[in-house]
Amino acid sequence: AAWLLAREYRSRHDLGAAMRATAARLEGAFTLVAMHREHPGLVVAARRDSPLVVGIGEGEVFLASDVAAFADNTRHALALGQNQVVAATPEGIVVTDLAGRPAEPEPFEVDWDPAAAQKGGWPSFMAKEIDEEPAAVTDTLRGRLDGGRVRLPELEGLLAAGFSVRKILILACGTAYYAGEAARHALEAWAGIPTSVELAHEFRYREPLVEEGTLVVTISQSGETMDTLMAARYARERGALTLSVCNTQGSSIPRESDAVLYTRAGPEVAVASTKAFVAQVVALLLVALHLAGRVPQTGAARGGLSDLHAAAIESLLKIPGQIRTVLDTQRPAVDAVAAKLAAVPSIFLLGRGVLLPVAREGALKLKETSYVHAEAFPAGELKHGPIALIEPGRPVIALAPPQGTLLGAKMDSTVQELRARGADVTVIGQVGGVPADDGPAGSGRVVIPETDPLLSPLLAVVPLHMLAMAVAGVRGVDVDQPRNLAKSVTVE
Ligand code: M6R
């Protein structure tokens, strides 16, 4: 690209025109930024399917892939559209399309607190961001629960045209995918809408049928994940209505969606996504409650929509305080488990129902931050094969549904079976859900507060985030810069 740009420049001596000509000839996704020694003070840039946002300061202009890069310098930003070229000088910017016609980038105000993208005395961004999980939930809920009702103007606008949601399809990758899986149960239970969750990178390559009445919900912290962007584009081109659940203003996925519901986790800098997960689950739970309000017969069939609403909202409002309780009280228990796990080659995690995606999220976090092989299984699947891997001393983390529930009893017996085979099982669960015969008090157990089972992922995930960071600490891994990974995966 640099060579092509140089060639286009030689025949024109106009850097902006050379950039337009270059971008027009290139195929695929790119963000290009260029300077020329004959034009000091001028920077030109172009984008297609790859992020580029412009910050407008006083006598200064910023070009960045993400607003977090300049949020402490200016809040005035412009999101460049597809195939747009910007020429920036300290005095201002000119934006054109590839034919040189004036273009209108979308202006917006960055609402992130500038200090939020700083480490602020914490040993790592990951540590800071785990500590911000209660605030991420509070901020994502703020203004959206109004007198016991859920208010999502973003969705009201989207559904005003009489679109009847018959099916929800959630598309995302990595942690965002697990957030979708964790919230799927509430979308089905509260709103009564069949919901499926699919990895965005698998979706379009199987040439899926997108049925009429499908609401496609993409989830992305960065808003720039190429796989998710392409999946959303594919679904939209086939007539689906698209809702983006996203954490980053001015990013590509919300701009290409019919509506956006912002999570308000604030800038997430660590490669390992933590506070974004809880914010994503909360945003989807709000969507579930909002849609439940549009489907009164579902609520009636389940014993009264308003009761359901009220109880769920009450439980949701308690979540930030309950996450804080886990952070403040479970550190010694988590550290004790981390000390044991740091030296093992492999860890298994078990979950069921709404806690299965949490187990998977925990395994992903352990892999990427501490480089320990961690694998999550649905507990019910153990006897179909994986139990052959259980041997004396094998570390297992079991996410226990509350005792007294059907799944709680089943997990209880799974844990007993594993212990009988010598596995070293740590149970993460509510007080009543921890099996009684788990050794000396305090060992092998991490306690989370009681909540509505559909909200339990928001609490069960917290010790797993803490654990991944603690294991990385014991193993001496830099959690903010895990090898081979980037924060935004802007390539396929
Ligand atoms: O920005 P996104 O939420 O779209 O990113 C999706 C995944 O790449 C991301 O969650 C990744 O799995 C994290 N490194 C997990 O901690």
Short mmCIF file of N, CA and C in Angstrom, two decimals, residues 37-140:
data_model
loop_
_atom_site.label_atom_id
_atom_site.label_comp_id
_atom_site.label_asym_id
_atom_site.label_seq_id
_atom_site.Cartn_x
_atom_site.Cartn_y
_atom_site.Cartn_z
N ARG A 37 7.07 14.23 3.53
CA ARG A 37 7.97 15.29 4.02
C ARG A 37 7.76 16.60 3.29
N GLU A 38 7.16 16.56 2.09
CA GLU A 38 6.91 17.82 1.38
C GLU A 38 5.69 18.56 1.95
N HIS A 39 4.94 17.89 2.85
CA HIS A 39 3.73 18.54 3.41
C HIS A 39 3.75 18.42 4.93
N PRO A 40 4.68 19.09 5.60
CA PRO A 40 4.71 18.97 7.06
C PRO A 40 3.39 19.49 7.65
N GLY A 41 2.92 18.84 8.69
CA GLY A 41 1.68 19.29 9.32
C GLY A 41 0.43 18.74 8.67
N LEU A 42 0.58 17.92 7.65
CA LEU A 42 -0.59 17.30 7.02
C LEU A 42 -0.53 15.79 7.22
N VAL A 43 -1.65 15.23 7.66
CA VAL A 43 -1.76 13.77 7.76
C VAL A 43 -3.03 13.37 7.00
N VAL A 44 -2.90 12.39 6.12
CA VAL A 44 -4.11 11.92 5.44
C VAL A 44 -4.36 10.47 5.83
N ALA A 45 -5.64 10.12 5.84
CA ALA A 45 -5.99 8.75 6.25
C ALA A 45 -7.24 8.30 5.51
N ALA A 46 -7.36 6.99 5.37
CA ALA A 46 -8.53 6.42 4.69
C ALA A 46 -8.92 5.13 5.39
N ARG A 47 -10.19 4.77 5.30
CA ARG A 47 -10.62 3.51 5.93
C ARG A 47 -11.65 2.76 5.10
N ARG A 48 -11.60 1.45 5.25
CA ARG A 48 -12.69 0.58 4.75
C ARG A 48 -12.75 -0.65 5.65
N ASP A 49 -13.87 -0.88 6.29
CA ASP A 49 -14.10 -2.06 7.14
C ASP A 49 -13.07 -2.20 8.26
N SER A 50 -12.44 -1.13 8.62
CA SER A 50 -11.42 -1.16 9.66
C SER A 50 -11.53 0.18 10.38
N PRO A 51 -11.29 0.22 11.69
CA PRO A 51 -11.65 1.43 12.43
C PRO A 51 -10.78 2.67 12.18
N LEU A 52 -11.42 3.82 12.19
CA LEU A 52 -10.71 5.11 12.19
C LEU A 52 -11.67 6.18 12.73
N VAL A 53 -11.31 6.76 13.85
CA VAL A 53 -12.10 7.87 14.40
C VAL A 53 -11.19 9.08 14.52
N VAL A 54 -11.80 10.25 14.42
CA VAL A 54 -11.05 11.51 14.43
C VAL A 54 -11.44 12.28 15.69
N GLY A 55 -10.46 12.75 16.44
CA GLY A 55 -10.72 13.60 17.60
C GLY A 55 -10.37 15.04 17.23
N ILE A 56 -11.26 15.97 17.53
CA ILE A 56 -11.01 17.36 17.19
C ILE A 56 -10.72 18.13 18.48
N GLY A 57 -9.45 18.48 18.69
CA GLY A 57 -9.08 19.26 19.87
C GLY A 57 -8.92 20.73 19.50
N GLU A 58 -8.34 21.50 20.43
CA GLU A 58 -8.11 22.91 20.12
C GLU A 58 -6.75 23.02 19.48
N GLY A 59 -6.72 23.30 18.20
CA GLY A 59 -5.44 23.39 17.48
C GLY A 59 -4.77 22.04 17.33
N GLU A 60 -5.51 20.98 17.45
CA GLU A 60 -4.92 19.65 17.27
C GLU A 60 -6.01 18.67 16.84
N VAL A 61 -5.56 17.69 16.07
CA VAL A 61 -6.48 16.69 15.54
C VAL A 61 -5.88 15.31 15.85
N PHE A 62 -6.72 14.37 16.22
CA PHE A 62 -6.24 13.01 16.53
C PHE A 62 -6.85 12.02 15.55
N LEU A 63 -6.05 11.10 15.07
CA LEU A 63 -6.57 9.99 14.27
C LEU A 63 -6.28 8.73 15.06
N ALA A 64 -7.31 7.94 15.31
CA ALA A 64 -7.10 6.76 16.16
C ALA A 64 -8.06 5.66 15.76
N SER A 65 -7.76 4.45 16.25
CA SER A 65 -8.66 3.33 15.96
C SER A 65 -9.80 3.28 16.97
N ASP A 66 -9.69 4.06 18.05
CA ASP A 66 -10.64 3.92 19.15
C ASP A 66 -10.61 5.23 19.95
N VAL A 67 -11.74 5.71 20.41
CA VAL A 67 -11.76 6.99 21.13
C VAL A 67 -10.95 6.96 22.42
N ALA A 68 -10.70 5.76 22.97
CA ALA A 68 -9.93 5.70 24.22
C ALA A 68 -8.55 6.33 24.04
N ALA A 69 -8.05 6.33 22.80
CA ALA A 69 -6.71 6.85 22.54
C ALA A 69 -6.63 8.36 22.76
N PHE A 70 -7.75 9.07 22.58
CA PHE A 70 -7.66 10.54 22.73
C PHE A 70 -8.69 11.10 23.72
N ALA A 71 -9.40 10.22 24.45
CA ALA A 71 -10.48 10.70 25.31
C ALA A 71 -9.99 11.68 26.38
N ASP A 72 -8.71 11.61 26.76
CA ASP A 72 -8.25 12.57 27.77
C ASP A 72 -7.76 13.87 27.12
N ASN A 73 -7.82 14.00 25.80
CA ASN A 73 -7.45 15.25 25.13
C ASN A 73 -8.65 16.00 24.59
N THR A 74 -9.62 15.26 24.08
CA THR A 74 -10.82 15.92 23.56
C THR A 74 -12.00 14.96 23.58
N ARG A 75 -13.19 15.54 23.70
CA ARG A 75 -14.41 14.72 23.67
C ARG A 75 -15.14 14.86 22.35
N HIS A 76 -14.67 15.80 21.50
CA HIS A 76 -15.34 16.00 20.21
C HIS A 76 -14.76 15.02 19.20
N ALA A 77 -15.62 14.20 18.65
CA ALA A 77 -15.10 13.16 17.75
C ALA A 77 -15.97 13.04 16.51
N LEU A 78 -15.37 12.46 15.48
CA LEU A 78 -16.08 12.19 14.23
C LEU A 78 -15.81 10.74 13.86
N ALA A 79 -16.86 10.06 13.49
CA ALA A 79 -16.68 8.68 13.03
C ALA A 79 -16.65 8.69 11.51
N LEU A 80 -15.54 8.28 10.95
CA LEU A 80 -15.41 8.27 9.50
C LEU A 80 -16.23 7.12 8.91
N GLY A 81 -16.92 7.40 7.81
CA GLY A 81 -17.71 6.36 7.15
C GLY A 81 -16.84 5.47 6.29
N GLN A 82 -17.50 4.48 5.67
CA GLN A 82 -16.79 3.58 4.76
C GLN A 82 -16.21 4.36 3.59
N ASN A 83 -15.02 4.02 3.15
CA ASN A 83 -14.40 4.61 1.97
C ASN A 83 -14.32 6.14 2.05
N GLN A 84 -14.07 6.65 3.23
CA GLN A 84 -13.86 8.10 3.36
C GLN A 84 -12.39 8.38 3.60
N VAL A 85 -11.97 9.56 3.16
CA VAL A 85 -10.57 9.96 3.30
C VAL A 85 -10.56 11.29 4.07
N VAL A 86 -9.70 11.36 5.06
CA VAL A 86 -9.60 12.60 5.84
C VAL A 86 -8.21 13.21 5.64
N ALA A 87 -8.19 14.52 5.45
CA ALA A 87 -6.91 15.25 5.42
C ALA A 87 -6.91 16.14 6.64
N ALA A 88 -5.96 15.92 7.56
CA ALA A 88 -5.97 16.63 8.84
C ALA A 88 -4.75 17.53 8.97
N THR A 89 -4.99 18.76 9.41
CA THR A 89 -3.91 19.68 9.79
C THR A 89 -4.29 20.19 11.18
N PRO A 90 -3.39 20.87 11.87
CA PRO A 90 -3.77 21.36 13.20
C PRO A 90 -4.97 22.31 13.14
N GLU A 91 -5.21 22.90 12.00
CA GLU A 91 -6.32 23.86 11.88
C GLU A 91 -7.67 23.16 11.69
N GLY A 92 -7.65 21.96 11.22
CA GLY A 92 -8.94 21.29 11.00
C GLY A 92 -8.81 20.15 10.01
N ILE A 93 -9.98 19.67 9.57
CA ILE A 93 -9.97 18.49 8.70
C ILE A 93 -10.87 18.70 7.47
N VAL A 94 -10.53 17.97 6.42
CA VAL A 94 -11.41 17.91 5.24
C VAL A 94 -11.67 16.43 4.99
N VAL A 95 -12.95 16.10 4.84
CA VAL A 95 -13.30 14.68 4.60
C VAL A 95 -13.97 14.56 3.24
N THR A 96 -13.53 13.59 2.48
CA THR A 96 -14.12 13.36 1.15
C THR A 96 -14.39 11.86 0.97
N ASP A 97 -15.14 11.55 -0.09
CA ASP A 97 -15.24 10.15 -0.48
C ASP A 97 -14.09 9.84 -1.44
N LEU A 98 -14.08 8.65 -1.99
CA LEU A 98 -12.93 8.27 -2.82
C LEU A 98 -12.90 9.03 -4.15
N ALA A 99 -14.04 9.62 -4.53
CA ALA A 99 -14.07 10.42 -5.78
C ALA A 99 -13.70 11.88 -5.51
N GLY A 100 -13.43 12.21 -4.25
CA GLY A 100 -13.04 13.59 -3.92
C GLY A 100 -14.23 14.48 -3.58
N ARG A 101 -15.44 13.92 -3.55
CA ARG A 101 -16.61 14.74 -3.19
C ARG A 101 -16.65 14.93 -1.67
N PRO A 102 -17.11 16.11 -1.19
CA PRO A 102 -17.17 16.32 0.26
C PRO A 102 -18.05 15.25 0.92
N ALA A 103 -17.60 14.75 2.05
CA ALA A 103 -18.38 13.73 2.77
C ALA A 103 -18.70 14.24 4.16
N GLU A 104 -19.73 13.67 4.75
CA GLU A 104 -20.20 14.13 6.06
C GLU A 104 -19.93 13.05 7.09
N PRO A 105 -18.82 13.09 7.80
CA PRO A 105 -18.63 12.10 8.87
C PRO A 105 -19.59 12.40 10.02
N GLU A 106 -19.84 11.38 10.82
CA GLU A 106 -20.84 11.52 11.88
C GLU A 106 -20.20 12.08 13.15
N PRO A 107 -20.62 13.29 13.60
CA PRO A 107 -20.02 13.83 14.83
C PRO A 107 -20.64 13.20 16.07
N PHE A 108 -19.88 13.04 17.13
CA PHE A 108 -20.44 12.59 18.41
C PHE A 108 -19.54 13.06 19.55
N GLU A 109 -20.11 13.09 20.73
CA GLU A 109 -19.36 13.48 21.92
C GLU A 109 -18.95 12.22 22.68
N VAL A 110 -17.70 12.12 23.04
CA VAL A 110 -17.23 10.95 23.79
C VAL A 110 -17.71 11.10 25.23
N ASP A 111 -18.45 10.10 25.72
CA ASP A 111 -18.95 10.28 27.09
C ASP A 111 -18.13 9.52 28.14
N TRP A 112 -16.95 9.01 27.74
CA TRP A 112 -16.10 8.34 28.71
C TRP A 112 -15.37 9.35 29.59
N ASP A 113 -15.24 9.01 30.84
CA ASP A 113 -14.45 9.83 31.75
C ASP A 113 -12.98 9.66 31.35
N PRO A 114 -12.27 10.77 31.06
CA PRO A 114 -10.89 10.65 30.59
C PRO A 114 -10.02 9.80 31.52
N ALA A 115 -10.25 9.93 32.84
CA ALA A 115 -9.42 9.18 33.79
C ALA A 115 -9.65 7.67 33.68
N ALA A 116 -10.79 7.31 33.08
CA ALA A 116 -11.15 5.89 33.05
C ALA A 116 -10.17 5.06 32.22
N ALA A 117 -9.50 5.69 31.27
CA ALA A 117 -8.57 4.92 30.44
C ALA A 117 -7.15 4.92 31.04
N GLN A 118 -7.01 5.41 32.28
CA GLN A 118 -5.70 5.41 32.96
C GLN A 118 -5.69 4.28 34.00
N LYS A 119 -4.49 3.81 34.31
CA LYS A 119 -4.39 2.71 35.27
C LYS A 119 -4.69 3.16 36.71
N GLY A 120 -4.42 4.44 36.96
CA GLY A 120 -4.80 5.03 38.24
C GLY A 120 -4.31 4.28 39.47
N GLY A 121 -3.05 3.86 39.47
CA GLY A 121 -2.47 3.23 40.66
C GLY A 121 -2.70 1.73 40.75
N TRP A 122 -3.52 1.18 39.88
CA TRP A 122 -3.74 -0.27 39.91
C TRP A 122 -2.55 -0.99 39.28
N PRO A 123 -2.26 -2.23 39.73
CA PRO A 123 -1.10 -2.94 39.16
C PRO A 123 -1.30 -3.30 37.69
N SER A 124 -2.56 -3.43 37.29
CA SER A 124 -2.83 -3.78 35.88
C SER A 124 -4.20 -3.22 35.52
N PHE A 125 -4.43 -3.05 34.22
CA PHE A 125 -5.77 -2.64 33.78
C PHE A 125 -6.78 -3.72 34.11
N MET A 126 -6.35 -4.98 34.03
CA MET A 126 -7.31 -6.05 34.29
C MET A 126 -7.81 -5.97 35.74
N ALA A 127 -6.88 -5.73 36.67
CA ALA A 127 -7.27 -5.61 38.08
C ALA A 127 -8.26 -4.45 38.25
N LYS A 128 -7.94 -3.33 37.62
CA LYS A 128 -8.82 -2.16 37.73
C LYS A 128 -10.19 -2.45 37.13
N GLU A 129 -10.17 -3.12 35.99
CA GLU A 129 -11.44 -3.34 35.28
C GLU A 129 -12.32 -4.36 35.99
N ILE A 130 -11.70 -5.34 36.65
CA ILE A 130 -12.52 -6.28 37.45
C ILE A 130 -13.16 -5.51 38.61
N ASP A 131 -12.38 -4.60 39.22
CA ASP A 131 -12.92 -3.81 40.32
C ASP A 131 -14.05 -2.89 39.84
N GLU A 132 -14.06 -2.58 38.56
CA GLU A 132 -15.10 -1.69 38.02
C GLU A 132 -16.36 -2.44 37.59
N GLU A 133 -16.40 -3.74 37.84
CA GLU A 133 -17.58 -4.51 37.40
C GLU A 133 -18.87 -4.00 38.06
N PRO A 134 -18.87 -3.66 39.37
CA PRO A 134 -20.12 -3.13 39.93
C PRO A 134 -20.55 -1.84 39.22
N ALA A 135 -19.59 -0.96 38.95
CA ALA A 135 -19.93 0.32 38.29
C ALA A 135 -20.41 0.08 36.86
N ALA A 136 -19.84 -0.92 36.19
CA ALA A 136 -20.27 -1.21 34.81
C ALA A 136 -21.75 -1.62 34.80
N VAL A 137 -22.16 -2.37 35.82
CA VAL A 137 -23.57 -2.77 35.90
C VAL A 137 -24.44 -1.56 36.23
N THR A 138 -24.03 -0.79 37.25
CA THR A 138 -24.82 0.38 37.65
C THR A 138 -24.99 1.33 36.46
N ASP A 139 -23.90 1.60 35.76
CA ASP A 139 -23.97 2.57 34.66
C ASP A 139 -24.80 2.05 33.49
N THR A 140 -24.75 0.75 33.27
CA THR A 140 -25.54 0.19 32.16
C THR A 140 -27.03 0.21 32.49
#
